[in-house]
Amino acid sequence: MANTEKSSLRKGFERARDVHPVGITGKESPSDIIERMFPAYVGRQERTAFELMRRSSQADVCTFLTMSGAMTPAGLHQSCIIPLIERGLIDCLTTTGANLYHDAHRVIGHRIREIDPNAGDITYRLAKIIRIYDLGFREEVLLETDKLFSALLLSPDYQRKMTTTELHWLLGRDIARIEDALGIKSPSLIATAYRYGVPIFVGAVQDGSIFLNIVKLKRLYGSDFKLEIDVNDDVFEMGAMQHHCFGTLGKKMAIWILGGGVPKNYTLQGEPLLDQILGVPTHGFDFDVQFCVDPVDNGALSSCPAGEGHTWGKVSAESVQYGSMYVHCDVTAVFPWLTYALLSDARVHRKPRRLYDVREAAVENLQREITKRRKKLLETVKFDLPKAPGKKAAPQKKKAKKTATAAKR
């Protein structure tokens, strides 16, 4: 038995890929470099991630991209995310309010510059220069951007309750108009998402300067300012989008995770919302590609690999076995290179799916699924709550029986 097992293992080993890269000549294509020159360690993680991204793109999979960290100040949206959207490779985006806020700086003519992170923060503060590690911009950039969003948010179209996708669709529409009026050639992320029908979710919407301006406007205008974010509908809508992709369209789903954080879980939790909470069958994401610097042994969500996510029902078993990779790296060091390799292949191109255009139909469809399961779901709200020990109620005195004479009176 031992010899048979040993022989089987040896055969598997002999079929494994040989580590023997050839010398780089400078004539290779981007995909050739990644496929042939990255045989080990984080390099191999990068190669596997690229292969999965390419496979999911060529297979017409619905792709959900999450992005945390200060990626728009770093320009990652301009170099990578916008080109991927324009090629139809991103169907839904989840990010932070901060990324969308900083996205607007360049629209109104402000610049973000490379600075020395060790020059002294007290000096930067005196000069009124805001620092994000090795990036910097003047304090008035924030003040001007606040004015922009305040003016937009006061418009009549915003005076109602809405989800984050609706808020960002309106902002994208209005910023797209500004870009057109100013003749801006390098579009913003939010305007590009609007133009291509890509819904933008922000899980912790209250954690960012766009919402801080909403707080200001509410205090200034009171009941006349009616904008509210419906977080209940927002979470439901994420589940509806995923149900639409695999339930209505019959597509597999991929998640590309840039940096972890709230955007990662806010997107992944759509699956347990459907299966665990609402009783609507699902199977999790089919492809799971992550780029994050966090170690996997600290218990944090940002570092949670696909296998751990599978135990929660967020990722399919097939994804864990054949369709997932955790790349331990800084997103900005790797993702531009992978985007270049991916887009250098002319075959990697899809018609935009425009999920935002079907959001209402997707929500209605999921609601019908819940209505079908209403009787069973009502059983999930019952629980015998333990009663705290307390004093016994004092016995009540018995009322004296009325006499016949008293009754007549």
Short mmCIF file of C-alpha atoms in Angstrom, two decimals:
data_model
loop_
_atom_site.label_atom_id
_atom_site.label_comp_id
_atom_site.label_asym_id
_atom_site.label_seq_id
_atom_site.Cartn_x
_atom_site.Cartn_y
_atom_site.Cartn_z
CA MET A 1 0.00 0.00 0.00
CA ALA A 2 2.79 2.39 0.93
CA ASN A 3 4.64 1.66 -2.32
CA THR A 4 1.46 2.22 -4.38
CA GLU A 5 0.81 5.53 -2.66
CA LYS A 6 4.43 6.56 -3.10
CA SER A 7 4.30 5.68 -6.79
CA SER A 8 1.12 7.69 -7.27
CA LEU A 9 2.61 10.71 -5.55
CA ARG A 10 5.76 10.43 -7.64
CA LYS A 11 3.72 10.36 -10.86
CA GLY A 12 1.89 13.51 -9.79
CA PHE A 13 5.17 15.18 -8.97
CA GLU A 14 6.68 14.24 -12.34
CA ARG A 15 3.72 15.85 -14.11
CA ALA A 16 4.29 19.15 -12.27
CA ARG A 17 5.60 22.14 -14.18
CA ASP A 18 9.39 22.31 -14.54
CA VAL A 19 11.11 25.40 -13.11
CA HIS A 20 13.36 26.38 -15.99
CA PRO A 21 12.70 29.94 -17.22
CA VAL A 22 14.57 31.10 -20.30
CA GLY A 23 16.52 34.34 -20.50
CA ILE A 24 14.49 37.50 -21.04
CA THR A 25 15.23 39.10 -24.41
CA GLY A 26 13.01 42.18 -24.21
CA LYS A 27 10.87 40.94 -27.10
CA GLU A 28 8.39 38.98 -24.99
CA SER A 29 4.73 39.95 -24.66
CA PRO A 30 3.45 40.90 -21.19
CA SER A 31 1.58 37.60 -20.86
CA ASP A 32 4.70 35.66 -21.92
CA ILE A 33 6.70 37.29 -19.14
CA ILE A 34 4.11 36.45 -16.49
CA GLU A 35 3.47 32.91 -17.70
CA ARG A 36 7.12 31.92 -18.17
CA MET A 37 9.24 34.06 -15.84
CA PHE A 38 7.31 33.88 -12.56
CA PRO A 39 7.76 30.28 -11.35
CA ALA A 40 7.94 30.71 -7.58
CA TYR A 41 6.89 32.49 -4.39
CA VAL A 42 4.84 35.69 -4.73
CA GLY A 43 5.74 35.69 -8.42
CA ARG A 44 3.87 32.43 -8.90
CA GLN A 45 0.94 33.80 -6.93
CA GLU A 46 0.91 36.70 -9.37
CA ARG A 47 1.06 34.33 -12.35
CA THR A 48 -1.83 32.23 -11.04
CA ALA A 49 -3.89 35.35 -10.35
CA PHE A 50 -3.33 36.51 -13.93
CA GLU A 51 -4.34 33.13 -15.34
CA LEU A 52 -7.56 33.17 -13.28
CA MET A 53 -8.38 36.75 -14.26
CA ARG A 54 -7.86 35.94 -17.93
CA ARG A 55 -9.86 32.74 -17.69
CA SER A 56 -12.80 34.42 -16.00
CA SER A 57 -12.72 37.29 -18.51
CA GLN A 58 -12.69 35.00 -21.54
CA ALA A 59 -15.49 32.87 -20.06
CA ASP A 60 -17.90 35.84 -19.84
CA VAL A 61 -18.10 35.61 -16.06
CA CYS A 62 -19.84 38.37 -14.07
CA THR A 63 -17.00 40.18 -12.29
CA PHE A 64 -17.36 42.05 -9.01
CA LEU A 65 -14.32 44.19 -8.17
CA THR A 66 -13.66 45.52 -4.66
CA MET A 67 -11.17 48.28 -3.93
CA SER A 68 -10.03 49.59 -0.56
CA GLY A 69 -7.14 51.78 0.47
CA ALA A 70 -6.26 55.13 -1.09
CA MET A 71 -6.29 53.88 -4.66
CA THR A 72 -7.72 56.93 -6.47
CA PRO A 73 -5.12 59.29 -4.97
CA ALA A 74 -2.53 56.81 -6.28
CA GLY A 75 -4.16 56.95 -9.72
CA LEU A 76 -4.92 53.22 -9.89
CA HIS A 77 -8.38 54.02 -11.22
CA GLN A 78 -6.86 55.88 -14.17
CA SER A 79 -4.19 53.30 -14.99
CA CYS A 80 -6.23 50.13 -14.37
CA ILE A 81 -9.86 50.29 -13.24
CA ILE A 82 -11.23 52.65 -15.90
CA PRO A 83 -9.57 50.72 -18.78
CA LEU A 84 -10.99 47.46 -17.38
CA ILE A 85 -14.47 49.00 -17.21
CA GLU A 86 -14.14 50.33 -20.76
CA ARG A 87 -13.25 46.82 -21.97
CA GLY A 88 -16.37 45.44 -20.25
CA LEU A 89 -14.40 43.38 -17.71
CA ILE A 90 -15.87 44.87 -14.52
CA ASP A 91 -19.61 44.53 -13.94
CA CYS A 92 -19.96 45.81 -10.38
CA LEU A 93 -17.69 47.88 -8.12
CA THR A 94 -17.54 48.15 -4.35
CA THR A 95 -15.19 50.72 -2.87
CA THR A 96 -14.92 53.35 -0.13
CA GLY A 97 -16.45 56.79 0.07
CA ALA A 98 -12.92 58.18 0.37
CA ASN A 99 -11.90 56.76 -3.02
CA LEU A 100 -14.88 58.41 -4.72
CA TYR A 101 -14.26 61.69 -2.90
CA HIS A 102 -10.58 61.81 -3.91
CA ASP A 103 -11.62 60.77 -7.41
CA ALA A 104 -13.17 64.23 -7.86
CA HIS A 105 -10.05 66.31 -7.07
CA ARG A 106 -8.63 66.09 -10.56
CA VAL A 107 -12.02 66.83 -12.16
CA ILE A 108 -12.00 70.35 -10.71
CA GLY A 109 -8.41 71.02 -11.68
CA HIS A 110 -6.43 70.01 -8.60
CA ARG A 111 -3.27 67.93 -8.56
CA ILE A 112 -1.92 65.18 -6.36
CA ARG A 113 1.88 65.12 -6.22
CA GLU A 114 4.64 62.73 -5.20
CA ILE A 115 6.24 63.86 -1.94
CA ASP A 116 8.84 62.68 0.57
CA PRO A 117 7.05 60.75 3.36
CA ASN A 118 9.95 61.49 5.72
CA ALA A 119 10.09 65.26 5.25
CA GLY A 120 8.21 65.92 8.50
CA ASP A 121 4.47 65.97 9.10
CA ILE A 122 4.61 69.04 11.34
CA THR A 123 6.21 70.91 8.44
CA TYR A 124 3.56 69.62 6.05
CA ARG A 125 0.80 70.71 8.42
CA LEU A 126 2.25 74.22 8.69
CA ALA A 127 2.34 74.37 4.88
CA LYS A 128 -1.25 73.04 4.77
CA ILE A 129 -0.26 70.03 2.72
CA ILE A 130 -2.24 66.83 3.26
CA ARG A 131 -0.18 63.61 3.16
CA ILE A 132 -1.20 60.08 2.17
CA TYR A 133 2.12 58.27 2.70
CA ASP A 134 4.19 59.50 -0.28
CA LEU A 135 1.40 61.49 -1.97
CA GLY A 136 0.43 65.04 -1.13
CA PHE A 137 -2.04 67.77 -2.04
CA ARG A 138 -2.96 71.19 -0.71
CA GLU A 139 -5.60 71.60 1.97
CA GLU A 140 -7.73 73.78 -0.33
CA VAL A 141 -8.22 70.69 -2.51
CA LEU A 142 -10.42 69.26 0.24
CA LEU A 143 -12.30 72.52 0.76
CA GLU A 144 -13.03 72.94 -2.95
CA THR A 145 -14.12 69.30 -3.27
CA ASP A 146 -16.46 69.78 -0.29
CA LYS A 147 -18.07 72.70 -2.13
CA LEU A 148 -18.49 70.59 -5.26
CA PHE A 149 -20.28 67.74 -3.49
CA SER A 150 -22.37 70.09 -1.34
CA ALA A 151 -23.64 71.90 -4.44
CA LEU A 152 -24.48 68.62 -6.18
CA LEU A 153 -26.16 67.06 -3.15
CA LEU A 154 -28.50 70.05 -2.78
CA SER A 155 -29.99 69.39 -6.22
CA PRO A 156 -33.66 68.26 -6.33
CA ASP A 157 -32.82 64.78 -7.67
CA TYR A 158 -31.04 63.94 -4.41
CA GLN A 159 -33.89 64.87 -2.07
CA ARG A 160 -35.14 61.38 -1.26
CA LYS A 161 -34.16 58.10 0.34
CA MET A 162 -31.85 55.99 -1.83
CA THR A 163 -29.21 53.28 -1.91
CA THR A 164 -25.51 53.93 -2.41
CA THR A 165 -25.73 52.75 -6.02
CA GLU A 166 -28.42 55.35 -6.72
CA LEU A 167 -26.38 58.07 -4.99
CA HIS A 168 -23.27 57.27 -6.98
CA TRP A 169 -25.21 56.96 -10.24
CA LEU A 170 -26.54 60.51 -9.72
CA LEU A 171 -23.11 61.82 -8.75
CA GLY A 172 -21.58 60.03 -11.72
CA ARG A 173 -24.14 61.57 -14.05
CA ASP A 174 -23.53 65.08 -12.74
CA ILE A 175 -19.74 64.76 -12.72
CA ALA A 176 -19.87 63.34 -16.26
CA ARG A 177 -21.72 66.51 -17.29
CA ILE A 178 -19.02 68.62 -15.66
CA GLU A 179 -16.31 66.67 -17.48
CA ASP A 180 -18.12 67.16 -20.80
CA ALA A 181 -18.58 70.88 -20.15
CA LEU A 182 -14.90 71.34 -19.25
CA GLY A 183 -13.64 69.09 -22.03
CA ILE A 184 -11.79 66.83 -19.59
CA LYS A 185 -10.00 64.06 -21.48
CA SER A 186 -9.09 61.89 -18.49
CA PRO A 187 -12.43 60.87 -16.93
CA SER A 188 -13.10 60.13 -13.30
CA LEU A 189 -13.97 56.68 -11.99
CA ILE A 190 -17.46 57.67 -10.88
CA ALA A 191 -18.32 59.23 -14.26
CA THR A 192 -16.94 56.21 -16.14
CA ALA A 193 -19.03 53.83 -14.02
CA TYR A 194 -22.09 55.95 -14.84
CA ARG A 195 -21.35 55.91 -18.57
CA TYR A 196 -20.91 52.12 -18.62
CA GLY A 197 -23.75 51.23 -16.25
CA VAL A 198 -21.48 49.81 -13.53
CA PRO A 199 -23.16 50.06 -10.10
CA ILE A 200 -20.95 51.41 -7.30
CA PHE A 201 -21.62 50.18 -3.76
CA VAL A 202 -20.04 51.73 -0.66
CA GLY A 203 -20.54 49.56 2.41
CA ALA A 204 -19.45 52.01 5.13
CA VAL A 205 -20.93 55.01 3.37
CA GLN A 206 -20.86 57.14 6.52
CA ASP A 207 -17.06 56.73 6.69
CA GLY A 208 -15.96 59.30 4.12
CA SER A 209 -16.07 62.99 3.26
CA ILE A 210 -18.98 62.76 0.81
CA PHE A 211 -21.17 61.66 3.70
CA LEU A 212 -19.61 64.23 6.02
CA ASN A 213 -20.97 66.85 3.66
CA ILE A 214 -24.37 65.15 3.82
CA VAL A 215 -24.20 65.57 7.62
CA LYS A 216 -23.39 69.26 7.18
CA LEU A 217 -26.30 69.82 4.79
CA LYS A 218 -28.74 68.07 7.11
CA ARG A 219 -27.71 70.34 9.99
CA LEU A 220 -27.91 73.44 7.81
CA TYR A 221 -31.23 72.76 6.09
CA GLY A 222 -33.01 70.42 8.50
CA SER A 223 -36.12 68.76 7.08
CA ASP A 224 -35.72 70.61 3.76
CA PHE A 225 -32.72 68.40 3.02
CA LYS A 226 -34.25 64.97 2.44
CA LEU A 227 -31.35 62.81 1.26
CA GLU A 228 -31.03 59.59 3.29
CA ILE A 229 -29.11 56.40 2.60
CA ASP A 230 -31.21 53.25 2.93
CA VAL A 231 -28.65 50.71 4.15
CA ASN A 232 -31.28 47.96 4.40
CA ASP A 233 -32.16 48.25 0.72
CA ASP A 234 -28.48 48.64 -0.14
CA VAL A 235 -27.51 45.29 1.38
CA PHE A 236 -30.54 43.67 -0.24
CA GLU A 237 -29.59 45.15 -3.61
CA MET A 238 -26.11 43.61 -3.45
CA GLY A 239 -27.70 40.21 -2.90
CA ALA A 240 -30.14 40.91 -5.73
CA MET A 241 -27.31 41.76 -8.13
CA GLN A 242 -25.57 38.48 -7.38
CA HIS A 243 -28.81 36.52 -7.62
CA HIS A 244 -29.46 38.18 -10.98
CA CYS A 245 -26.04 37.14 -12.28
CA PHE A 246 -26.19 33.45 -11.42
CA GLY A 247 -29.97 32.98 -11.13
CA THR A 248 -31.35 35.01 -14.03
CA LEU A 249 -28.39 35.30 -16.40
CA GLY A 250 -27.03 31.85 -15.54
CA LYS A 251 -23.48 33.20 -15.34
CA LYS A 252 -20.60 32.22 -13.11
CA MET A 253 -19.25 34.96 -10.84
CA ALA A 254 -15.75 36.23 -10.10
CA ILE A 255 -14.56 38.54 -7.37
CA TRP A 256 -11.32 40.49 -7.76
CA ILE A 257 -10.32 41.91 -4.38
CA LEU A 258 -7.92 44.84 -4.18
CA GLY A 259 -6.85 45.37 -0.59
CA GLY A 260 -9.56 43.73 1.55
CA GLY A 261 -11.42 45.91 4.04
CA VAL A 262 -15.15 46.68 4.13
CA PRO A 263 -15.55 46.53 0.31
CA LYS A 264 -14.38 42.91 0.35
CA ASN A 265 -16.84 41.65 2.93
CA TYR A 266 -19.69 43.87 1.77
CA THR A 267 -19.53 42.12 -1.59
CA LEU A 268 -18.88 38.60 -0.31
CA GLN A 269 -21.69 38.76 2.27
CA GLY A 270 -24.23 38.85 -0.55
CA GLU A 271 -23.91 35.07 -0.72
CA PRO A 272 -24.68 34.22 2.95
CA LEU A 273 -27.46 36.84 2.80
CA LEU A 274 -29.08 34.80 0.06
CA ASP A 275 -28.44 31.28 1.32
CA GLN A 276 -28.12 31.52 5.11
CA ILE A 277 -30.53 34.38 5.84
CA LEU A 278 -33.09 34.38 3.03
CA GLY A 279 -33.04 30.69 2.10
CA VAL A 280 -32.42 31.39 -1.59
CA PRO A 281 -30.06 28.75 -3.05
CA THR A 282 -26.66 29.91 -4.22
CA HIS A 283 -23.18 28.44 -4.46
CA GLY A 284 -20.76 31.32 -3.89
CA PHE A 285 -18.25 33.01 -6.17
CA ASP A 286 -16.61 30.76 -8.76
CA PHE A 287 -13.36 32.76 -9.01
CA ASP A 288 -11.68 34.51 -6.08
CA VAL A 289 -8.53 36.55 -6.74
CA GLN A 290 -7.17 38.67 -3.88
CA PHE A 291 -4.31 41.15 -3.56
CA CYS A 292 -3.49 42.11 0.02
CA VAL A 293 -0.46 42.59 2.28
CA ASP A 294 -2.12 41.18 5.41
CA PRO A 295 -1.02 37.82 6.86
CA VAL A 296 -3.73 35.15 6.87
CA ASP A 297 -3.23 34.19 10.53
CA ASN A 298 -4.45 37.37 12.24
CA GLY A 299 -8.17 36.55 12.05
CA ALA A 300 -8.95 39.71 10.10
CA LEU A 301 -11.43 39.76 7.25
CA SER A 302 -8.99 41.52 4.92
CA SER A 303 -6.67 38.51 4.97
CA CYS A 304 -9.37 35.83 4.82
CA PRO A 305 -8.47 33.44 1.95
CA ALA A 306 -10.97 31.73 -0.33
CA GLY A 307 -10.97 28.49 1.67
CA GLU A 308 -11.99 30.26 4.85
CA GLY A 309 -14.62 32.17 2.88
CA HIS A 310 -15.97 28.86 1.56
CA THR A 311 -16.82 27.75 5.09
CA TRP A 312 -19.15 30.76 5.24
CA GLY A 313 -20.74 29.95 1.89
CA LYS A 314 -19.16 32.96 0.18
CA VAL A 315 -16.98 31.03 -2.27
CA SER A 316 -17.70 27.78 -4.10
CA ALA A 317 -15.80 24.54 -3.46
CA GLU A 318 -14.64 24.57 -7.09
CA SER A 319 -13.19 28.04 -6.58
CA VAL A 320 -11.21 26.91 -3.54
CA GLN A 321 -9.78 23.98 -5.50
CA TYR A 322 -9.21 25.48 -8.93
CA GLY A 323 -10.25 29.13 -9.06
CA SER A 324 -8.68 31.12 -6.24
CA MET A 325 -5.41 32.83 -5.39
CA TYR A 326 -4.29 35.13 -2.58
CA VAL A 327 -1.41 37.32 -3.79
CA HIS A 328 0.56 38.68 -0.82
CA CYS A 329 1.54 42.08 -2.14
CA ASP A 330 0.87 45.79 -2.32
CA VAL A 331 -1.87 46.24 -4.93
CA THR A 332 -0.09 49.20 -6.54
CA ALA A 333 3.05 47.11 -7.13
CA VAL A 334 1.32 44.33 -9.05
CA PHE A 335 -2.10 45.22 -10.43
CA PRO A 336 -0.94 47.65 -13.17
CA TRP A 337 1.32 44.93 -14.55
CA LEU A 338 -1.52 42.37 -14.57
CA THR A 339 -3.89 44.87 -16.18
CA TYR A 340 -1.31 45.51 -18.90
CA ALA A 341 -0.93 41.80 -19.59
CA LEU A 342 -4.69 41.25 -19.57
CA LEU A 343 -5.55 44.13 -21.90
CA SER A 344 -2.69 43.37 -24.30
CA ASP A 345 -4.80 40.42 -25.47
CA ALA A 346 -7.34 41.80 -27.96
CA ARG A 347 -9.61 38.82 -27.32
CA VAL A 348 -10.20 40.00 -23.76
CA HIS A 349 -13.07 42.33 -24.51
CA ARG A 350 -16.77 42.16 -23.64
CA LYS A 351 -19.88 44.18 -24.25
CA PRO A 352 -20.66 46.10 -21.02
CA ARG A 353 -23.28 44.21 -19.00
CA ARG A 354 -24.77 47.43 -17.55
CA LEU A 355 -25.98 45.87 -14.30
CA TYR A 356 -27.16 49.24 -13.01
CA ASP A 357 -29.86 49.27 -15.68
CA VAL A 358 -31.40 46.06 -14.29
CA ARG A 359 -31.15 46.89 -10.57
CA GLU A 360 -34.90 47.43 -10.07
CA ALA A 361 -35.80 44.22 -11.91
CA ALA A 362 -33.15 42.31 -9.93
CA VAL A 363 -34.54 43.59 -6.62
CA GLU A 364 -38.12 42.70 -7.61
CA ASN A 365 -37.04 39.22 -8.69
CA LEU A 366 -35.30 38.51 -5.39
CA GLN A 367 -38.32 39.83 -3.49
CA ARG A 368 -40.51 37.30 -5.34
CA GLU A 369 -38.14 34.53 -4.26
CA ILE A 370 -38.55 35.64 -0.65
CA THR A 371 -42.33 35.79 -0.96
CA LYS A 372 -42.30 32.15 -2.12
CA ARG A 373 -40.39 31.23 1.03
CA ARG A 374 -42.28 33.47 3.45
CA LYS A 375 -43.83 30.67 5.52
CA LYS A 376 -40.49 28.95 6.04
CA LEU A 377 -38.67 32.24 6.71
CA LEU A 378 -41.17 33.18 9.42
CA GLU A 379 -39.92 30.16 11.37
CA THR A 380 -36.45 31.74 11.49
CA VAL A 381 -37.62 34.67 13.62
CA LYS A 382 -38.78 32.48 16.49
CA PHE A 383 -36.51 31.85 19.46
CA ASP A 384 -37.30 30.94 23.06
CA LEU A 385 -35.58 33.76 24.89
CA PRO A 386 -34.50 32.80 28.44
CA LYS A 387 -36.26 34.79 31.13
CA ALA A 388 -34.12 36.51 33.74
CA PRO A 389 -34.75 35.30 37.29
CA GLY A 390 -36.83 37.79 39.23
CA LYS A 391 -39.05 38.20 42.26
CA LYS A 392 -42.22 36.18 42.35
CA ALA A 393 -45.32 38.20 41.80
CA ALA A 394 -47.19 38.93 45.04
CA PRO A 395 -50.36 36.87 45.35
CA GLN A 396 -53.44 38.94 44.63
CA LYS A 397 -56.20 39.21 47.21
CA LYS A 398 -59.41 37.47 46.32
CA LYS A 399 -62.31 39.77 45.74
CA ALA A 400 -65.24 39.25 48.07
CA LYS A 401 -68.37 37.88 46.48
CA LYS A 402 -71.16 40.35 46.16
CA THR A 403 -74.26 39.58 48.17
CA ALA A 404 -77.59 39.37 46.50
CA THR A 405 -78.60 42.61 48.19
CA ALA A 406 -75.47 44.42 47.03
CA ALA A 407 -75.96 43.11 43.53
CA LYS A 408 -79.43 44.60 43.39
CA ARG A 409 -78.11 47.97 44.41
#
